[in-house]
């Protein structure tokens, strides 16, 4: 489930990918594909070690516009060691071996990648992969501390089984993680300083030991909004109903089941947030529980279930909103979209509302795209064409930041 990280609004950006000699080198091919899909240009440098595992041709075939494999290339490329520093927006070294970390620490410039890293002043990210003993060696620890101090960003390594059969810290971080950290390095940081609270997914209201009342919300819209805010530098707290989206480690994710649990978590956190975006499809009603254990049908043909109301989280948060906070809400509608959006914007004290028809093809609960009508407090309104939810997420923050 990674649709929420499929952003493709990075045209004009370039990442320089450094690949070192590790069994994990083949994974950098997938990373290249992911960045290309996001619209990012990718250039590549393979160290001699990397070329023992993987060929430059594979990177060229997958869309790298330039691949360096030697320290002293051709006459028309005399300054290849400086070029990424002049033209790329970020450098991602994946996998990074103990050797490249040591060479970067000491400013050695004895191969193409270490020269390019030394001459690169932009954001540098490294995703180490090595045997746990090499990772835990005092020399590597010292080198990593020096590099981190200089602003090099480390992604992983993770704990787990490594190629030689050992177990410990040294596995390459997940590609999702390396990918989104690279995206963040080339994203605007216009949400830096904001603390964003997001609710997403359905809620589940238990009736007996095996049955519950819920809805088919996938949570994709909220997960995309959370990722867009994180990429743009915000601190993000997600309150998630029972769906399983992958999020970066430094995102605070609180798992809940019921509307009441979501309400308690959201109202407790809201005072410390600057911005709220409540996308969850909260069950407005909950069945009055049948009692302990599983309800037995025992010859019945009809069944009536009584319902109680759940609190309106967005309305409550809206009533608590201070002047220095901004609140975005959603409206799921089957008719009268504009009127309902206006009425919910006012009733719930929102700054922006995103209304979507849940009964059209390509929109609503389980779709990866949506067609929305947006309306802000000042009366500005727009109808957006059918778009991927990731693009809607990005545009929502664009719009809010313009206010
Ligand atoms: N919402 C909420 N708590 C609820 C119900 C809704 O926080 N108990 C939030 C949703 O996350 C969404 C907005 O309120 O941001 C609107 O939800 P929607 O289901 O469209 O509207 P309701 O207010 O529930 O009204 P109705 O179902 O009558 O249209």
Short mmCIF file of N, CA and C in Angstrom, two decimals, residues 154-260:
data_model
loop_
_atom_site.label_atom_id
_atom_site.label_comp_id
_atom_site.label_asym_id
_atom_site.label_seq_id
_atom_site.Cartn_x
_atom_site.Cartn_y
_atom_site.Cartn_z
N UNK A 154 21.31 10.52 7.54
CA UNK A 154 21.40 9.05 7.51
C UNK A 154 20.00 8.45 7.43
N UNK A 155 19.81 7.52 6.51
CA UNK A 155 18.54 6.77 6.45
C UNK A 155 18.91 5.33 6.77
N UNK A 156 18.51 4.86 7.93
CA UNK A 156 18.91 3.53 8.38
C UNK A 156 20.34 3.55 8.88
N UNK A 157 21.00 2.37 8.94
CA UNK A 157 20.50 1.08 8.47
C UNK A 157 19.47 0.47 9.44
N UNK A 158 18.79 -0.57 8.94
CA UNK A 158 17.80 -1.27 9.76
C UNK A 158 18.45 -2.48 10.43
N UNK A 159 17.71 -3.03 11.35
CA UNK A 159 18.12 -4.26 12.03
C UNK A 159 17.54 -5.45 11.27
N UNK A 160 18.24 -6.55 11.22
CA UNK A 160 17.66 -7.73 10.58
C UNK A 160 18.73 -8.68 10.12
N UNK A 161 18.34 -9.63 9.25
CA UNK A 161 19.31 -10.59 8.70
C UNK A 161 20.08 -9.90 7.60
N UNK A 162 21.39 -10.07 7.59
CA UNK A 162 22.19 -9.50 6.51
C UNK A 162 22.75 -10.63 5.64
N UNK A 163 23.27 -10.25 4.45
CA UNK A 163 23.60 -11.24 3.41
C UNK A 163 24.50 -12.37 3.91
N UNK A 164 25.47 -12.05 4.80
CA UNK A 164 26.43 -13.07 5.21
C UNK A 164 25.85 -14.05 6.22
N UNK A 165 24.58 -13.85 6.61
CA UNK A 165 23.95 -14.76 7.56
C UNK A 165 23.92 -14.21 8.97
N UNK A 166 24.65 -13.11 9.22
CA UNK A 166 24.60 -12.49 10.55
C UNK A 166 23.27 -11.79 10.74
N UNK A 167 23.03 -11.43 12.00
CA UNK A 167 21.80 -10.71 12.31
C UNK A 167 22.21 -9.47 13.12
N UNK A 168 21.65 -8.34 12.80
CA UNK A 168 21.97 -7.13 13.56
C UNK A 168 21.70 -5.90 12.73
N UNK A 169 22.26 -4.77 13.18
CA UNK A 169 22.02 -3.51 12.48
C UNK A 169 23.00 -3.40 11.31
N UNK A 170 22.49 -3.18 10.12
CA UNK A 170 23.36 -3.10 8.96
C UNK A 170 22.62 -3.31 7.65
N UNK A 171 21.35 -3.72 7.75
CA UNK A 171 20.54 -3.91 6.54
C UNK A 171 20.18 -2.56 5.94
N UNK A 172 20.17 -2.50 4.63
CA UNK A 172 19.74 -1.28 3.95
C UNK A 172 18.31 -0.93 4.41
N UNK A 173 18.07 0.34 4.68
CA UNK A 173 16.71 0.79 5.06
C UNK A 173 15.74 0.44 3.93
N UNK A 174 14.44 0.50 4.23
CA UNK A 174 13.46 0.16 3.19
C UNK A 174 13.54 1.20 2.06
N UNK A 175 13.25 0.74 0.85
CA UNK A 175 13.30 1.67 -0.29
C UNK A 175 12.31 2.81 -0.13
N UNK A 176 11.15 2.52 0.48
CA UNK A 176 10.16 3.60 0.71
C UNK A 176 10.81 4.72 1.51
N UNK A 177 11.53 4.31 2.56
CA UNK A 177 12.12 5.29 3.43
C UNK A 177 13.20 6.10 2.70
N UNK A 178 14.06 5.42 1.96
CA UNK A 178 15.13 6.12 1.23
C UNK A 178 14.50 7.06 0.20
N UNK A 179 13.48 6.54 -0.47
CA UNK A 179 12.79 7.32 -1.51
C UNK A 179 12.19 8.60 -0.94
N UNK A 180 11.42 8.49 0.15
CA UNK A 180 10.74 9.71 0.65
C UNK A 180 11.73 10.70 1.26
N UNK A 181 12.81 10.20 1.85
CA UNK A 181 13.80 11.15 2.39
C UNK A 181 14.45 11.93 1.24
N UNK A 182 14.69 11.24 0.12
CA UNK A 182 15.23 11.93 -1.06
C UNK A 182 14.23 12.95 -1.59
N UNK A 183 12.95 12.55 -1.64
CA UNK A 183 11.91 13.50 -2.11
C UNK A 183 11.86 14.72 -1.20
N UNK A 184 11.96 14.47 0.11
CA UNK A 184 11.89 15.60 1.05
C UNK A 184 13.06 16.57 0.81
N UNK A 185 14.21 16.01 0.45
CA UNK A 185 15.38 16.87 0.23
C UNK A 185 15.18 17.80 -0.96
N UNK A 186 14.33 17.41 -1.92
CA UNK A 186 14.13 18.27 -3.09
C UNK A 186 12.76 18.97 -3.05
N UNK A 187 12.04 18.86 -1.94
CA UNK A 187 10.73 19.52 -1.80
C UNK A 187 10.91 20.89 -1.17
N UNK A 188 9.94 21.80 -1.38
CA UNK A 188 10.01 23.07 -0.66
C UNK A 188 9.84 22.80 0.82
N UNK A 189 10.47 23.62 1.69
CA UNK A 189 10.24 23.38 3.12
C UNK A 189 9.31 24.46 3.68
N UNK A 190 8.26 24.75 2.90
CA UNK A 190 7.36 25.84 3.27
C UNK A 190 6.39 25.48 4.39
N UNK A 191 6.43 24.23 4.91
CA UNK A 191 5.59 23.89 6.06
C UNK A 191 6.43 23.67 7.32
N UNK A 192 7.70 24.03 7.20
CA UNK A 192 8.62 23.90 8.34
C UNK A 192 8.10 24.77 9.49
N UNK A 193 8.09 24.24 10.70
CA UNK A 193 7.60 25.00 11.86
C UNK A 193 6.14 24.70 12.17
N UNK A 194 5.44 24.06 11.23
CA UNK A 194 4.04 23.71 11.50
C UNK A 194 3.96 22.31 12.14
N UNK A 195 2.99 22.15 13.00
CA UNK A 195 2.68 20.81 13.55
C UNK A 195 1.27 20.46 13.09
N UNK A 196 1.21 19.47 12.20
CA UNK A 196 -0.05 19.15 11.54
C UNK A 196 -0.68 17.89 12.15
N UNK A 197 -1.96 18.00 12.48
CA UNK A 197 -2.71 16.85 13.00
C UNK A 197 -3.62 16.33 11.89
N UNK A 198 -3.55 15.03 11.65
CA UNK A 198 -4.38 14.45 10.58
C UNK A 198 -5.15 13.24 11.11
N UNK A 199 -6.45 13.19 10.81
CA UNK A 199 -7.19 11.95 11.10
C UNK A 199 -7.44 11.27 9.76
N UNK A 200 -7.40 9.95 9.76
CA UNK A 200 -7.64 9.25 8.49
C UNK A 200 -8.25 7.87 8.71
N UNK A 201 -8.83 7.37 7.60
CA UNK A 201 -9.39 6.01 7.62
C UNK A 201 -10.80 5.98 8.21
N UNK A 202 -11.35 4.79 8.28
CA UNK A 202 -12.69 4.64 8.88
C UNK A 202 -12.58 4.51 10.40
N UNK A 203 -13.68 4.47 11.09
CA UNK A 203 -13.66 4.00 12.48
C UNK A 203 -14.50 2.73 12.51
N UNK A 204 -14.29 1.94 13.56
CA UNK A 204 -15.03 0.68 13.71
C UNK A 204 -15.77 0.73 15.02
N UNK A 205 -17.07 0.48 14.95
CA UNK A 205 -17.89 0.54 16.15
C UNK A 205 -18.39 -0.88 16.43
N UNK A 206 -17.90 -1.43 17.52
CA UNK A 206 -18.17 -2.85 17.82
C UNK A 206 -19.61 -3.08 18.23
N UNK A 207 -20.21 -4.17 17.74
CA UNK A 207 -21.56 -4.52 18.19
C UNK A 207 -21.53 -5.77 19.08
N UNK A 208 -20.78 -6.79 18.64
CA UNK A 208 -20.58 -7.95 19.52
C UNK A 208 -19.13 -8.42 19.35
N UNK A 209 -18.81 -9.61 19.80
CA UNK A 209 -17.40 -10.03 19.79
C UNK A 209 -16.83 -10.16 18.38
N UNK A 210 -17.67 -10.29 17.34
CA UNK A 210 -17.14 -10.50 15.99
C UNK A 210 -17.65 -9.49 14.96
N UNK A 211 -18.61 -8.65 15.32
CA UNK A 211 -19.22 -7.77 14.32
C UNK A 211 -19.02 -6.31 14.67
N UNK A 212 -18.88 -5.52 13.59
CA UNK A 212 -18.76 -4.08 13.83
C UNK A 212 -19.42 -3.29 12.70
N UNK A 213 -19.67 -2.00 12.96
CA UNK A 213 -20.28 -1.06 12.00
C UNK A 213 -19.14 -0.16 11.51
N UNK A 214 -19.00 -0.04 10.19
CA UNK A 214 -17.89 0.75 9.67
C UNK A 214 -18.21 1.24 8.26
N UNK A 215 -17.20 1.62 7.50
CA UNK A 215 -17.38 2.05 6.11
C UNK A 215 -16.11 1.72 5.34
N UNK A 216 -16.15 1.80 3.98
CA UNK A 216 -14.99 1.31 3.21
C UNK A 216 -13.87 2.33 2.99
N UNK A 217 -13.77 3.38 3.81
CA UNK A 217 -12.71 4.37 3.61
C UNK A 217 -11.33 3.69 3.63
N UNK A 218 -10.50 4.00 2.63
CA UNK A 218 -9.15 3.40 2.58
C UNK A 218 -8.15 4.22 3.37
N UNK A 219 -8.45 5.50 3.59
CA UNK A 219 -7.50 6.39 4.27
C UNK A 219 -6.45 6.97 3.35
N UNK A 220 -6.54 6.67 2.03
CA UNK A 220 -5.51 7.15 1.09
C UNK A 220 -5.41 8.68 1.05
N UNK A 221 -6.59 9.35 1.07
CA UNK A 221 -6.55 10.81 0.99
C UNK A 221 -5.78 11.38 2.18
N UNK A 222 -6.10 10.91 3.38
CA UNK A 222 -5.43 11.42 4.58
C UNK A 222 -3.95 11.05 4.60
N UNK A 223 -3.64 9.82 4.16
CA UNK A 223 -2.24 9.39 4.16
C UNK A 223 -1.43 10.25 3.18
N UNK A 224 -2.03 10.61 2.05
CA UNK A 224 -1.34 11.46 1.06
C UNK A 224 -1.13 12.86 1.63
N UNK A 225 -2.14 13.35 2.34
CA UNK A 225 -2.03 14.70 2.94
C UNK A 225 -0.94 14.71 4.01
N UNK A 226 -0.89 13.63 4.79
CA UNK A 226 0.15 13.53 5.83
C UNK A 226 1.53 13.53 5.19
N UNK A 227 1.70 12.73 4.11
CA UNK A 227 3.01 12.65 3.46
C UNK A 227 3.39 13.97 2.82
N UNK A 228 2.41 14.65 2.20
CA UNK A 228 2.73 15.94 1.55
C UNK A 228 3.22 16.94 2.60
N UNK A 229 2.58 16.96 3.76
CA UNK A 229 2.99 17.91 4.81
C UNK A 229 4.39 17.55 5.32
N UNK A 230 4.63 16.26 5.49
CA UNK A 230 5.95 15.80 5.97
C UNK A 230 7.04 16.16 4.97
N UNK A 231 6.75 15.92 3.67
CA UNK A 231 7.75 16.23 2.63
C UNK A 231 8.09 17.72 2.63
N UNK A 232 7.09 18.55 2.99
CA UNK A 232 7.30 19.99 2.95
C UNK A 232 7.79 20.53 4.29
N UNK A 233 8.24 19.64 5.16
CA UNK A 233 8.97 20.07 6.36
C UNK A 233 8.16 20.15 7.64
N UNK A 234 6.86 19.79 7.59
CA UNK A 234 6.04 19.89 8.80
C UNK A 234 6.32 18.71 9.74
N UNK A 235 6.06 18.95 11.03
CA UNK A 235 5.98 17.84 11.99
C UNK A 235 4.56 17.30 11.86
N UNK A 236 4.41 15.99 11.77
CA UNK A 236 3.08 15.44 11.48
C UNK A 236 2.68 14.40 12.53
N UNK A 237 1.46 14.54 13.02
CA UNK A 237 0.87 13.51 13.88
C UNK A 237 -0.37 12.96 13.19
N UNK A 238 -0.39 11.65 13.01
CA UNK A 238 -1.52 11.01 12.34
C UNK A 238 -2.31 10.21 13.36
N UNK A 239 -3.63 10.41 13.35
CA UNK A 239 -4.50 9.52 14.14
C UNK A 239 -5.22 8.64 13.11
N UNK A 240 -4.87 7.37 13.13
CA UNK A 240 -5.33 6.49 12.05
C UNK A 240 -6.34 5.48 12.55
N UNK A 241 -7.46 5.38 11.82
CA UNK A 241 -8.41 4.29 12.05
C UNK A 241 -7.75 2.99 11.58
N UNK A 242 -8.51 1.88 11.55
CA UNK A 242 -7.92 0.56 11.25
C UNK A 242 -7.56 0.36 9.78
N UNK A 243 -6.55 1.09 9.30
CA UNK A 243 -5.94 0.87 7.98
C UNK A 243 -4.43 0.89 8.19
N UNK A 244 -3.69 0.35 7.22
CA UNK A 244 -2.25 0.20 7.45
C UNK A 244 -1.42 0.91 6.39
N UNK A 245 -1.20 2.18 6.55
CA UNK A 245 -0.32 2.90 5.63
C UNK A 245 1.07 2.96 6.22
N UNK A 246 2.06 2.85 5.34
CA UNK A 246 3.45 2.99 5.80
C UNK A 246 3.76 4.48 5.97
N UNK A 247 4.39 4.84 7.09
CA UNK A 247 4.82 6.22 7.30
C UNK A 247 6.27 6.24 7.76
N UNK A 248 6.99 7.35 7.48
CA UNK A 248 8.38 7.42 7.94
C UNK A 248 8.46 7.33 9.47
N UNK A 249 9.60 6.87 9.94
CA UNK A 249 9.78 6.61 11.38
C UNK A 249 9.53 7.81 12.27
N UNK A 250 9.89 9.01 11.78
CA UNK A 250 9.77 10.18 12.65
C UNK A 250 8.37 10.78 12.62
N UNK A 251 7.43 10.11 11.98
CA UNK A 251 6.05 10.59 12.03
C UNK A 251 5.36 9.91 13.22
N UNK A 252 4.60 10.70 13.97
CA UNK A 252 3.92 10.15 15.12
C UNK A 252 2.58 9.56 14.67
N UNK A 253 2.42 8.25 14.79
CA UNK A 253 1.18 7.62 14.31
C UNK A 253 0.46 6.98 15.49
N UNK A 254 -0.78 7.42 15.71
CA UNK A 254 -1.57 6.88 16.83
C UNK A 254 -2.70 6.04 16.22
N UNK A 255 -2.73 4.77 16.59
CA UNK A 255 -3.74 3.87 16.01
C UNK A 255 -4.96 3.83 16.91
N UNK A 256 -6.13 3.99 16.31
CA UNK A 256 -7.37 3.89 17.08
C UNK A 256 -8.35 3.01 16.31
N UNK A 257 -9.42 2.61 16.99
CA UNK A 257 -10.48 1.84 16.34
C UNK A 257 -11.77 2.63 16.27
N UNK A 258 -12.20 3.14 17.42
CA UNK A 258 -13.54 3.72 17.49
C UNK A 258 -13.50 5.24 17.35
N UNK A 259 -14.68 5.80 17.06
CA UNK A 259 -14.80 7.26 16.96
C UNK A 259 -14.45 7.91 18.30
N UNK A 260 -14.85 7.26 19.38
CA UNK A 260 -14.58 7.83 20.71
C UNK A 260 -13.07 7.89 20.96
#
